[in-house]
mmCIF file of C-alpha atoms in Angstrom:
data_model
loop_
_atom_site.group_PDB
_atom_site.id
_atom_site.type_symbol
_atom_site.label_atom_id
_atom_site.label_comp_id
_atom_site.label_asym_id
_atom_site.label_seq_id
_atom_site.Cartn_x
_atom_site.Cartn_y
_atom_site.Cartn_z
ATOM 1 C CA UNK V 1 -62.674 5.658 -40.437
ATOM 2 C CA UNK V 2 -59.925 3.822 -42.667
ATOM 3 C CA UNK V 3 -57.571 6.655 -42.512
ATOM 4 C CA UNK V 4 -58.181 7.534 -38.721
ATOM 5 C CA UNK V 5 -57.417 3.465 -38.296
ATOM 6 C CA UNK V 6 -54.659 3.785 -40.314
ATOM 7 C CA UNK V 7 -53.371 6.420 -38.006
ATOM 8 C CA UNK V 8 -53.513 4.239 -35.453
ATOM 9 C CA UNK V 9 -52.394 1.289 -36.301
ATOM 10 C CA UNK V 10 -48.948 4.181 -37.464
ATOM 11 C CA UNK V 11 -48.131 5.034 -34.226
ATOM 12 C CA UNK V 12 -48.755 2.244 -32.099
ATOM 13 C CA UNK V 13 -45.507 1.358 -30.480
ATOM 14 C CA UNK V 14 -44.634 -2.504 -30.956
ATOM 15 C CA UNK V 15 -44.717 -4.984 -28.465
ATOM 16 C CA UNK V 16 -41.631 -5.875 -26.282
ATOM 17 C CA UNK V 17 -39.778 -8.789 -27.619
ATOM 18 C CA UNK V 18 -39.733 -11.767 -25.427
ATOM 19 C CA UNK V 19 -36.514 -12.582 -26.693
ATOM 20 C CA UNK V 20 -35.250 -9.215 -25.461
ATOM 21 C CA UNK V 21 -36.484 -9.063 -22.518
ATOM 22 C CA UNK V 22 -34.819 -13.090 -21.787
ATOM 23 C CA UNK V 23 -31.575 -11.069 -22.938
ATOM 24 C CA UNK V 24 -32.077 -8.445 -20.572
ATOM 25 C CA UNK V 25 -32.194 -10.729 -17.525
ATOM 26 C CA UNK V 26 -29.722 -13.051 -18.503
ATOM 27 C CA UNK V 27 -27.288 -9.914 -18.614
ATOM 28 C CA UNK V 28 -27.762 -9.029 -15.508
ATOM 29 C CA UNK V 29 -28.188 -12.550 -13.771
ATOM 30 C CA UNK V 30 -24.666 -13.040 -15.480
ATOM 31 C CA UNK V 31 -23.460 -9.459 -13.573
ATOM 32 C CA UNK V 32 -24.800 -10.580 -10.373
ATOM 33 C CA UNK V 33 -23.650 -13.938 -9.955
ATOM 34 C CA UNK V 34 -19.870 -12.433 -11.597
ATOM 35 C CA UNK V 35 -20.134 -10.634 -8.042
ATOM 36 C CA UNK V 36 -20.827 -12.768 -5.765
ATOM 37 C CA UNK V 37 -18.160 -15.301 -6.772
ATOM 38 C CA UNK V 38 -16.111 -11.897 -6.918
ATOM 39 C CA UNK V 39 -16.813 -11.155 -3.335
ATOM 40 C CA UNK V 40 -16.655 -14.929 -1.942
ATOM 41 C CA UNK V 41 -12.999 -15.219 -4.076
ATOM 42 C CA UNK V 42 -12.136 -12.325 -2.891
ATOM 43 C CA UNK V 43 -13.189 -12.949 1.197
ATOM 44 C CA UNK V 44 -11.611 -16.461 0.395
ATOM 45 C CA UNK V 45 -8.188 -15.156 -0.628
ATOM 46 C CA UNK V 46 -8.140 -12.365 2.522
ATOM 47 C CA UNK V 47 -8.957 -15.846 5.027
ATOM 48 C CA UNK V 48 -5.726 -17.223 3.440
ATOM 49 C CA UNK V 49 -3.813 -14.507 2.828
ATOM 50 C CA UNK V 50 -1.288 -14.902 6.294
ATOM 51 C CA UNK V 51 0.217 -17.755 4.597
ATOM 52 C CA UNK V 52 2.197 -15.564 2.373
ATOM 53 C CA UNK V 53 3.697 -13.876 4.531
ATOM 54 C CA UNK V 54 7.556 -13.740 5.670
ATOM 55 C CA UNK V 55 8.648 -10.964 7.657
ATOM 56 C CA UNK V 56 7.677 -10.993 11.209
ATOM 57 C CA UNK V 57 6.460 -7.881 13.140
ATOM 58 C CA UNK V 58 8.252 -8.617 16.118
ATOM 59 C CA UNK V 59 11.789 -9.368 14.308
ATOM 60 C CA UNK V 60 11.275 -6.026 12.406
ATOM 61 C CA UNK V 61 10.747 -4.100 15.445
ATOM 62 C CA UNK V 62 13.676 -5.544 17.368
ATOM 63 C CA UNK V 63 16.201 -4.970 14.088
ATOM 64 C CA UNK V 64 15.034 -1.316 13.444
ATOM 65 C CA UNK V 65 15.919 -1.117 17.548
ATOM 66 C CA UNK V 66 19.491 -3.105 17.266
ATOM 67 C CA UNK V 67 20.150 -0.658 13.601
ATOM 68 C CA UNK V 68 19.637 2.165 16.551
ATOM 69 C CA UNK V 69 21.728 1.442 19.101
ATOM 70 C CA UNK V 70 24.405 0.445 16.254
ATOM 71 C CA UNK V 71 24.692 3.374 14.566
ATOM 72 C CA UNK V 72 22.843 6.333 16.883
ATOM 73 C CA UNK V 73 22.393 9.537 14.720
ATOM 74 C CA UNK V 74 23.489 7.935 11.347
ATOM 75 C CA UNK V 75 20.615 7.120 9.173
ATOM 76 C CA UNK V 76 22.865 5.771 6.442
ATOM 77 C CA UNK V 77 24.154 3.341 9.007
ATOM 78 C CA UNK V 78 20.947 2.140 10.093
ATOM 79 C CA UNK V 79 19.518 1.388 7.190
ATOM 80 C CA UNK V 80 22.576 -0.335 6.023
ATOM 81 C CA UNK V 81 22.375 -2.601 9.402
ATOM 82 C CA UNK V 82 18.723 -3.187 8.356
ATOM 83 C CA UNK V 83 19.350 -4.341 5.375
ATOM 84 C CA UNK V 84 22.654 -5.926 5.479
ATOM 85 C CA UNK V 85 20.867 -8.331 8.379
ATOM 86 C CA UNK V 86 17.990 -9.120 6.171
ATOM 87 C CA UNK V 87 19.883 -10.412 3.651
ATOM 88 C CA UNK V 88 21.897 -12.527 5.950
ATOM 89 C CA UNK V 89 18.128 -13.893 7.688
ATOM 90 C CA UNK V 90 16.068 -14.413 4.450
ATOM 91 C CA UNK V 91 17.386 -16.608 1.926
ATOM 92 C CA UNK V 92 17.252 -15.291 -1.803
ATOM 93 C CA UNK V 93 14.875 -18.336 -2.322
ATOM 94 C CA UNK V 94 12.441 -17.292 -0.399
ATOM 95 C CA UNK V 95 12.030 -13.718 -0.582
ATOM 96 C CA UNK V 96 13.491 -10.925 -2.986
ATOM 97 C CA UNK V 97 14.862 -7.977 -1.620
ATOM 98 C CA UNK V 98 16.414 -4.824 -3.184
ATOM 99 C CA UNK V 99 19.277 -4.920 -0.982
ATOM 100 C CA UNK V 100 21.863 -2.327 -3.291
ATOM 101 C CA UNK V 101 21.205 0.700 -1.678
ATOM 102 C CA UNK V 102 21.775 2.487 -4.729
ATOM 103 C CA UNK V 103 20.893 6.265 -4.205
ATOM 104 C CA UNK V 104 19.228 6.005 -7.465
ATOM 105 C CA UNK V 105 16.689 3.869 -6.373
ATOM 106 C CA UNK V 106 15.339 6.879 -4.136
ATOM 107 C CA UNK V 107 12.154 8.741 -4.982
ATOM 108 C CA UNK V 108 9.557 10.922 -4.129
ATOM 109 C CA UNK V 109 6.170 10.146 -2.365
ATOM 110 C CA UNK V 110 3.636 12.802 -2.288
ATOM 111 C CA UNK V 111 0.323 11.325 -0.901
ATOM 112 C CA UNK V 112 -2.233 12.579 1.391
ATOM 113 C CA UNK V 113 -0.830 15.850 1.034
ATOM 114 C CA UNK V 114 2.643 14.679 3.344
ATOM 115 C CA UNK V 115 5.996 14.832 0.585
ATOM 116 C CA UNK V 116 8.886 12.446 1.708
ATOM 117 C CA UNK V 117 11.752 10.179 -0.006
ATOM 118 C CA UNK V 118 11.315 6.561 -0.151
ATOM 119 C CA UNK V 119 13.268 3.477 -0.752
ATOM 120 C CA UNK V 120 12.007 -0.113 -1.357
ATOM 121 C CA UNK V 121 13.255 -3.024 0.295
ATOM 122 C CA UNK V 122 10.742 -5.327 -0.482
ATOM 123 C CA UNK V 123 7.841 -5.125 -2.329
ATOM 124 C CA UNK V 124 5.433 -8.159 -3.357
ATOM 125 C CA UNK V 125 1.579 -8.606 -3.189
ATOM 126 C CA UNK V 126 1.396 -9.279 -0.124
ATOM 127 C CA UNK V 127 3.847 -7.256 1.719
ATOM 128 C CA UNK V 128 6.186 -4.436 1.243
ATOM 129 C CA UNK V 129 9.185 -3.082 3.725
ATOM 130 C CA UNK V 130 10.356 0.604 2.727
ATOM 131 C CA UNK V 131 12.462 3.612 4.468
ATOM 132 C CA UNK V 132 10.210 6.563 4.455
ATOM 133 C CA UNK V 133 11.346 9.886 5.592
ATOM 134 C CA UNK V 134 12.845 13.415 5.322
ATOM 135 C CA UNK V 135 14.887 15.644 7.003
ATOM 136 C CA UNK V 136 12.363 18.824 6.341
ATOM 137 C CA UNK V 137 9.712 17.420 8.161
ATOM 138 C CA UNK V 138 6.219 17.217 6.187
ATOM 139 C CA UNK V 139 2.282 16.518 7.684
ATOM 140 C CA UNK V 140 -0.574 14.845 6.167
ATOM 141 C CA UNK V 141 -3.654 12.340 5.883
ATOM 142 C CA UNK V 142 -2.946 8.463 6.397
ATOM 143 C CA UNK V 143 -5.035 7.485 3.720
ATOM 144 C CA UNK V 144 -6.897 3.968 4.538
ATOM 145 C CA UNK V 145 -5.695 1.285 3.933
ATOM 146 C CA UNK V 146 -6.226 -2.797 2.784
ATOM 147 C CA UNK V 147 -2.706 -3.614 4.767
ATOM 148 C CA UNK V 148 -1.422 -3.145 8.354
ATOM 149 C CA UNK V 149 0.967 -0.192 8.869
ATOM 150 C CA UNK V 150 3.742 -0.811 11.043
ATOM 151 C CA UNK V 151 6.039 2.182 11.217
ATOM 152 C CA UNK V 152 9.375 1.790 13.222
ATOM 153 C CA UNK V 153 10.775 5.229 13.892
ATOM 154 C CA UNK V 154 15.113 5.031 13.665
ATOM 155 C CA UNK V 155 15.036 8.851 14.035
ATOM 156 C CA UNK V 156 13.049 11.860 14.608
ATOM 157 C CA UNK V 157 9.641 12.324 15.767
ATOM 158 C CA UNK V 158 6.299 11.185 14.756
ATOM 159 C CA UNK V 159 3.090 12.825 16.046
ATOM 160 C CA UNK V 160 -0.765 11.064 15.291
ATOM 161 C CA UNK V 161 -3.929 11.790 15.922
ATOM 162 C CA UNK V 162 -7.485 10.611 15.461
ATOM 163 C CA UNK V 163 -10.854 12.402 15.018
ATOM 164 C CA UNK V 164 -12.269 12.746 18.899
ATOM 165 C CA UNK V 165 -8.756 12.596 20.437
ATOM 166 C CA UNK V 166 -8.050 15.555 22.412
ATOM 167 C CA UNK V 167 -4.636 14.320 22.493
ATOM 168 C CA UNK V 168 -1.864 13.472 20.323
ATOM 169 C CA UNK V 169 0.294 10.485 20.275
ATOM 170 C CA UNK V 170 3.985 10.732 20.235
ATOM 171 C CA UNK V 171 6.284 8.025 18.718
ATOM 172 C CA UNK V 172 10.314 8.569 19.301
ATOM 173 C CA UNK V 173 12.779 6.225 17.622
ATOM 174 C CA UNK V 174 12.646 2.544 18.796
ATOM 175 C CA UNK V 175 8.648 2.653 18.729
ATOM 176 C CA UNK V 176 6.502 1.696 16.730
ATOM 177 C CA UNK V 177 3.239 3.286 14.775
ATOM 178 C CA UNK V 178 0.598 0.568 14.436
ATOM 179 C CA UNK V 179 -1.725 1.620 12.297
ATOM 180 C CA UNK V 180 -4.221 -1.491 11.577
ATOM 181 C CA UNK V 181 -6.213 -1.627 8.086
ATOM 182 C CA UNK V 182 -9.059 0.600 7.985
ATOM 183 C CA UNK V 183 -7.604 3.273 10.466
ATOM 184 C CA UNK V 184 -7.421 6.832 9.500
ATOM 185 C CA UNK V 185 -5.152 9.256 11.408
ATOM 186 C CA UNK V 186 -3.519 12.497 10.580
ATOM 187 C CA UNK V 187 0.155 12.384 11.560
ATOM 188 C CA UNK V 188 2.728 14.753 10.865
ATOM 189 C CA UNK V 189 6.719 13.498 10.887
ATOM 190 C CA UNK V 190 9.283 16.409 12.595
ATOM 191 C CA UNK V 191 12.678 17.809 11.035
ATOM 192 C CA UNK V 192 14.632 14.462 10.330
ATOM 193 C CA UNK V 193 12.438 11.890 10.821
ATOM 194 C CA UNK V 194 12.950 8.575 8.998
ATOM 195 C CA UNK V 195 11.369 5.158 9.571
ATOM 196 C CA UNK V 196 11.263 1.498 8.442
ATOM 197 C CA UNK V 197 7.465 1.033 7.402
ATOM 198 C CA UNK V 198 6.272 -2.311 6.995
ATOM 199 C CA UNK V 199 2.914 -3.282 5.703
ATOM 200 C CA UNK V 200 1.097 -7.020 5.150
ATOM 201 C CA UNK V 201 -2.336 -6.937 3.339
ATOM 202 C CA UNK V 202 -2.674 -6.445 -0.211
ATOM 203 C CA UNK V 203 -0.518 -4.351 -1.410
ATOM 204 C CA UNK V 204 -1.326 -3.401 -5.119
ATOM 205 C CA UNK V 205 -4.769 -1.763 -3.171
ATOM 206 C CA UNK V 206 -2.313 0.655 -1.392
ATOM 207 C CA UNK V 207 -1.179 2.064 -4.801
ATOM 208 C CA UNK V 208 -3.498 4.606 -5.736
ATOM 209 C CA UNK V 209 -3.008 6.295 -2.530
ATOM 210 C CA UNK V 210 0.398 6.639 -3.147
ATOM 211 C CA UNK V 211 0.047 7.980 -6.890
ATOM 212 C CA UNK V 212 -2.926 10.088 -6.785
ATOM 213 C CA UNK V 213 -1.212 13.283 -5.509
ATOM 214 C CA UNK V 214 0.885 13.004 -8.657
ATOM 215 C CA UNK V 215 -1.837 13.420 -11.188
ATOM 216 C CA UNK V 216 -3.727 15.704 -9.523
ATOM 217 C CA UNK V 217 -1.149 18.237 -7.981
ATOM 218 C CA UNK V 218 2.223 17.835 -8.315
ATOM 219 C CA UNK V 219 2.119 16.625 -11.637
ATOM 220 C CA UNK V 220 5.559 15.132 -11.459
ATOM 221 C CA UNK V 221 5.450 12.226 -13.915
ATOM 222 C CA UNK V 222 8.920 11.261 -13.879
ATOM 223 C CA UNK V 223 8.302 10.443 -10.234
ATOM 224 C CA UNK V 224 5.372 8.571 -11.096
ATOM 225 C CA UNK V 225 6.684 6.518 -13.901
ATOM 226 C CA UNK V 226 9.614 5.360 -11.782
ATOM 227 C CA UNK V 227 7.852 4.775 -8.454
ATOM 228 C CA UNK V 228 5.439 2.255 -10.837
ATOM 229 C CA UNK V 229 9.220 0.946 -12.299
ATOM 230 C CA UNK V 230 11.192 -0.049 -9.125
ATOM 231 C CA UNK V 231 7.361 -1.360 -7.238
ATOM 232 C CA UNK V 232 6.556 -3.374 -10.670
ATOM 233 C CA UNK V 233 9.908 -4.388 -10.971
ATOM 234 C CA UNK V 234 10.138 -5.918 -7.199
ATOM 235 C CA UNK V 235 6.359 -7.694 -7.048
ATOM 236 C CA UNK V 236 7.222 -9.497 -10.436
ATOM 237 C CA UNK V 237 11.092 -10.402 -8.856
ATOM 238 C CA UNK V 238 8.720 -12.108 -6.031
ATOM 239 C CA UNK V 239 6.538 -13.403 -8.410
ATOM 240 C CA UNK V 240 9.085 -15.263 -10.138
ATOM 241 C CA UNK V 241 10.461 -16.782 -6.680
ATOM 242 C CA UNK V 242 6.536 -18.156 -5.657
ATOM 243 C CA UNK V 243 6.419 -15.183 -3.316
ATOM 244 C CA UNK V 244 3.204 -13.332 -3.303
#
């Protein structure tokens, strides 16, 4: 009887400790009330977020239009006409552009399976203004996005389409691509085609998109390491003006 007692008493398993288990929910009270002043910062901060903002849809669309009829056929000229006018409208004060046109500042973009060369204008948290293009043509997925997508064709061809069109949509230098946050199209861009893309949301969101193809296909890090250079480099330029 002793020893069979003894037995028991071996393997019983010990009681819970009430201090644990106060431990246990204060963790994850603590976790769930992180979240939802997460979320309600986070809903807060998109409500607001307009205020940032400093390049106007409309202007954009009538300058990409102006850089066409002022230099038809000649990319280089456009974009200089783009870019000489935005430094003449926005003050250095206000908003930081990469206005040098430096070839070097060119790079790669491989996302959503579409390859093209890209140069920033302007990037910050809140907005960024690039030329995106490439005279071989290339196709791909949208990706979906936290920002707006306004893309101003200056030459070439874009096509669009989305799931349960029958349809596609055609877009010929002097329109422009809406494509609102959310929205997820496959579009493919013809022999030539370059465009002034502007997009206002937040921006940093947009960034994995952009990278991923890197590290899981093309595996071209000196691409990667200097698109992360030249769009660090411009957000903190911003930064340092009160622009975010």
């Amino acid at each position: 009887m002793a020893a069979s007692k003894s037995k028991q008493n071996g393997s019983a398993k010990p009681a819970a400790s009430p201090t644990k288990d106060r431990s246990f929910v204060t963790r994850w009270a603590t976790r769930l009330i992180a979240l939802v002043v997460a979320y309600f910062t986070c809903s807060f901060l998109d409500s607001i977020k307009d205020r940032w903002y400093v390049f106007d849809p409309p202007f954009l669309h009538e300058l990409a239009r102006s850089a066409i009829a002022a230099s038809p056929g000649d990319t280089a000229g456009m974009i200089q006409h783009i870019v000489t006018n935005l430094t003449e409208t926005y003050p250095s004060s206000v908003i930081a552009l990469n206005s040098g046109l430096d070839r070097n500042e060119w790079f790669f973009n491989n996302a959503g399976g579409a390859m093209g060369a890209m140069y920033v204008i302007h990037a910050s948290i809140t907005e960024y203004l690039i030329i995106f293009g490439t005279p071989l043509g290339t196709e791909g997925h949208s990706g979906v996005h936290t920002a707006d997508d306004y893309f101003h064709i200056l030459e070439g061809e874009q096509w669009a389409f989305e799931p349960g069109a029958l349809t596609k949509e055609v877009y010929r230098p002097g329109d422009v691509h809406l494509m609102p946050r959310g929205v997820v199209k496959q579009y493919k861009m013809h022999k030539n085609c370059f465009a002034l893309e502007y997009a206002r949301g937040w921006i940093p969101l947009m960034m994995p998109f952009g990278l991923a193809d890197v590290m899981s296909s093309t595996l071209d890090y000196p691409t990667f390491f200097k698109t992360s250079r030249i769009t660090g480099r411009e957000m903190l330029r911003n930064l340092l003006i009160g622009k975010i």
